[in-house]
Amino acid sequence: MCGRTAYSANSTTATARELSNEIEKSCNGENNEEAIRHTYEAVSNHNGNSTPGQQYHIFRCSPRTEDANNLDVCTAVWGLLPNHGTQNKPHYLPTDPKFSVSPHYTMFNARVETIYDKISFSNLIRNKQTCILAVDGYYEWTTESQSIDNKKKQPYFICNKTKRPLLLAGLWTTVNTGRQIHNATTNKLEDETITTFTILTTDAHKRYKWLHPRQPIMLWNIEIALEWLFNPTSDTVQKLRYIPINGCKEQPSMWDTQLSVYPVSKKINDSKYQGDDCTVEIKLEKIKSITSFFSPGANKRVKTEEKKACSKEQKDDKPTSQINDQTKVEDTKKESIKESKDNSTKSWACAVCTFVHTGQKFDYLACEVCGSLRVEDTDSKTEDDDKGRKRKAI
């Protein structure tokens, strides 16, 4: 982290208003908020899936000596370029056809633990070249997805529970591109410059290391934001490193009180995707644990569920008339079976040869063996009575 954010004019507007209200002096003799609003509205657009190499508006202390205590907003490219470009190897502005995002991916993050050890960062913080990037939130990807579709990493969105902007701490610099441009005002050639910035990161909160081992440094209120912009010290760096994660007596951890984490669509895996659903929460379909398939009765339970589901699908697919016809046929079969059972218990014996007629032969009017006519008073005789008569005759 942090390599992908949701960036919008709304976040910049809200942050400009809060910061400007805390500053006594105006920016260039005007109200801070108005000056900032007019600056970013000309070029700022909503970008729900923004990456390094793109232009953003960052808040910083004014680099002009006469406005040292004033807030300034400027357009900068995410991804620090610490060194000047040369005529042979120039830097290109985003408006140049030859511009590439690749150089900006080298230093789009800076580890807060080592900013005083590396010259690229230590000079910036000593010169108070600190900045703030206001975003709607940022994205992280899980290494192993628990969803059924695990061919792609699952993205998660981290934002403020109240939808307030997240203020990310960073460092900025302005270097020469290695080319010259014509200044229409002075009618002279001047060095072309490019402003870039990086986002500071620290160890992730222990409860969210499953998401990523690192996290951006987030400023928890406007007071600490102004301290970072106008008076950054080593003590300030230590506070930024620990308080957002662990909290303190006066300020609980942001992860415990302010932040929300939820899964979003895998469409944003494509850095070019800019749909309205970038930050919309989705519900993941979890994979069942393999142990559940070996629990007692698991196989029987699965088969029963499949049978019920199959029966329901077949029933839903049949029209009502077909179901009614099938019901009538089943009722007729049941009646026929019942009648056959009743007939199987009836019998009559021939009065002459004593041959017993059962089943379908019960309906015969004459003896099948000797041809004698059936005697009516024997109709109700049971098979046991017929056998008894036979024994008596013998």
Short mmCIF file of C-alpha atoms in Angstrom, two decimals, residues 102-235:
data_model
loop_
_atom_site.label_atom_id
_atom_site.label_comp_id
_atom_site.label_asym_id
_atom_site.label_seq_id
_atom_site.Cartn_x
_atom_site.Cartn_y
_atom_site.Cartn_z
CA SER A 102 6.37 3.82 -15.31
CA PRO A 103 8.89 6.23 -13.65
CA HIS A 104 6.22 7.25 -11.12
CA TYR A 105 5.69 3.69 -9.87
CA THR A 106 9.23 3.57 -8.45
CA MET A 107 8.56 5.93 -5.52
CA PHE A 108 4.79 6.33 -5.10
CA ASN A 109 5.17 5.19 -1.45
CA ALA A 110 7.77 6.02 1.20
CA ARG A 111 8.36 4.05 4.40
CA VAL A 112 8.02 6.43 7.33
CA GLU A 113 10.60 4.42 9.30
CA THR A 114 13.37 5.44 6.90
CA ILE A 115 12.47 8.93 5.71
CA TYR A 116 15.27 10.47 7.80
CA ASP A 117 17.77 7.89 6.52
CA LYS A 118 17.25 8.36 2.77
CA ILE A 119 18.40 11.61 1.20
CA SER A 120 15.50 11.57 -1.25
CA PHE A 121 13.07 12.02 1.65
CA SER A 122 15.07 13.57 4.49
CA ASN A 123 15.74 16.82 2.63
CA LEU A 124 12.06 17.16 1.80
CA ILE A 125 10.80 16.85 5.35
CA ARG A 126 13.54 19.16 6.67
CA ASN A 127 12.47 21.74 4.09
CA LYS A 128 8.83 21.31 5.18
CA GLN A 129 7.87 19.92 1.81
CA THR A 130 5.04 17.97 3.35
CA CYS A 131 1.61 17.58 1.77
CA ILE A 132 -1.84 16.04 2.19
CA LEU A 133 -3.85 14.07 -0.36
CA ALA A 134 -7.61 13.98 0.34
CA VAL A 135 -9.35 10.86 -1.00
CA ASP A 136 -12.67 9.04 -0.59
CA GLY A 137 -10.73 5.91 0.38
CA TYR A 138 -8.17 3.45 -0.92
CA TYR A 139 -8.08 -0.15 -2.15
CA GLU A 140 -6.20 -3.26 -1.06
CA TRP A 141 -6.19 -6.80 -2.46
CA THR A 142 -6.15 -10.07 -0.55
CA THR A 143 -3.39 -12.49 -1.45
CA GLU A 144 -5.74 -15.49 -1.28
CA SER A 145 -9.41 -14.99 -2.05
CA GLN A 146 -12.07 -16.91 -0.08
CA SER A 147 -14.66 -16.40 -2.78
CA ILE A 148 -15.71 -19.09 -5.25
CA ASP A 149 -14.14 -17.17 -8.13
CA ASN A 150 -10.57 -17.19 -6.84
CA LYS A 151 -8.82 -16.74 -10.18
CA LYS A 152 -8.38 -13.04 -9.40
CA LYS A 153 -7.43 -11.29 -6.18
CA GLN A 154 -10.34 -9.86 -4.22
CA PRO A 155 -10.25 -6.04 -3.78
CA TYR A 156 -11.36 -4.35 -0.56
CA PHE A 157 -12.19 -0.68 -0.02
CA ILE A 158 -11.07 1.18 3.10
CA CYS A 159 -12.90 4.41 3.89
CA ASN A 160 -14.29 6.52 6.71
CA LYS A 161 -17.50 5.15 8.23
CA THR A 162 -19.05 8.63 8.00
CA LYS A 163 -17.87 9.05 4.36
CA ARG A 164 -15.58 11.90 5.40
CA PRO A 165 -12.38 12.22 3.33
CA LEU A 166 -9.29 10.31 4.34
CA LEU A 167 -6.29 12.64 4.69
CA LEU A 168 -3.12 10.86 3.59
CA ALA A 169 0.27 12.28 4.62
CA GLY A 170 2.88 12.73 1.90
CA LEU A 171 6.00 14.52 0.67
CA TRP A 172 6.29 16.60 -2.49
CA THR A 173 9.00 18.08 -4.67
CA THR A 174 9.38 20.11 -7.85
CA VAL A 175 12.20 19.32 -10.28
CA ASN A 176 13.24 20.43 -13.75
CA THR A 177 12.13 18.23 -16.60
CA GLY A 178 15.33 18.91 -18.58
CA ARG A 179 13.54 20.96 -21.21
CA GLN A 180 12.83 24.64 -21.62
CA ILE A 181 9.61 26.49 -22.41
CA HIS A 182 8.84 30.00 -23.61
CA ASN A 183 7.33 32.38 -21.05
CA ALA A 184 4.91 34.65 -22.91
CA THR A 185 4.93 37.20 -20.07
CA THR A 186 8.69 37.72 -19.88
CA ASN A 187 9.35 36.62 -23.45
CA LYS A 188 12.18 34.43 -22.20
CA LEU A 189 13.01 30.75 -22.09
CA GLU A 190 12.53 29.13 -18.70
CA ASP A 191 13.16 25.68 -17.26
CA GLU A 192 10.10 23.46 -17.43
CA THR A 193 9.22 21.89 -14.07
CA ILE A 194 7.10 19.02 -12.80
CA THR A 195 5.68 18.59 -9.28
CA THR A 196 5.36 15.07 -7.90
CA PHE A 197 4.56 13.53 -4.51
CA THR A 198 4.68 10.28 -2.54
CA ILE A 199 2.45 8.82 0.20
CA LEU A 200 3.97 7.77 3.53
CA THR A 201 3.25 4.25 4.79
CA THR A 202 3.73 2.38 8.07
CA ASP A 203 3.03 -1.07 9.55
CA ALA A 204 -0.59 -2.13 9.31
CA HIS A 205 -2.91 -2.53 12.27
CA LYS A 206 -2.54 -6.06 13.69
CA ARG A 207 -6.21 -6.87 13.01
CA TYR A 208 -5.89 -5.92 9.33
CA LYS A 209 -2.54 -7.40 8.37
CA TRP A 210 -4.51 -10.08 6.51
CA LEU A 211 -5.38 -7.31 4.08
CA HIS A 212 -1.84 -5.92 3.64
CA PRO A 213 1.25 -5.67 5.90
CA ARG A 214 1.50 -1.93 5.21
CA GLN A 215 -0.96 0.96 5.32
CA PRO A 216 -0.86 4.67 4.45
CA ILE A 217 -0.40 7.22 7.21
CA MET A 218 -3.81 8.78 7.82
CA LEU A 219 -4.29 12.09 9.64
CA TRP A 220 -7.05 11.70 12.20
CA ASN A 221 -8.11 15.36 12.56
CA ILE A 222 -7.51 18.87 11.19
CA GLU A 223 -5.17 19.88 14.04
CA ILE A 224 -2.64 17.14 13.26
CA ALA A 225 -3.06 17.88 9.54
CA LEU A 226 -2.01 21.51 10.04
CA GLU A 227 0.90 20.41 12.23
CA TRP A 228 2.07 18.12 9.44
CA LEU A 229 1.81 20.90 6.86
CA PHE A 230 3.31 23.84 8.75
CA ASN A 231 5.50 22.41 11.52
CA PRO A 232 6.59 18.82 10.76
CA THR A 233 9.11 17.51 13.30
CA SER A 234 10.48 14.13 14.30
CA ASP A 235 7.92 14.06 17.12
#
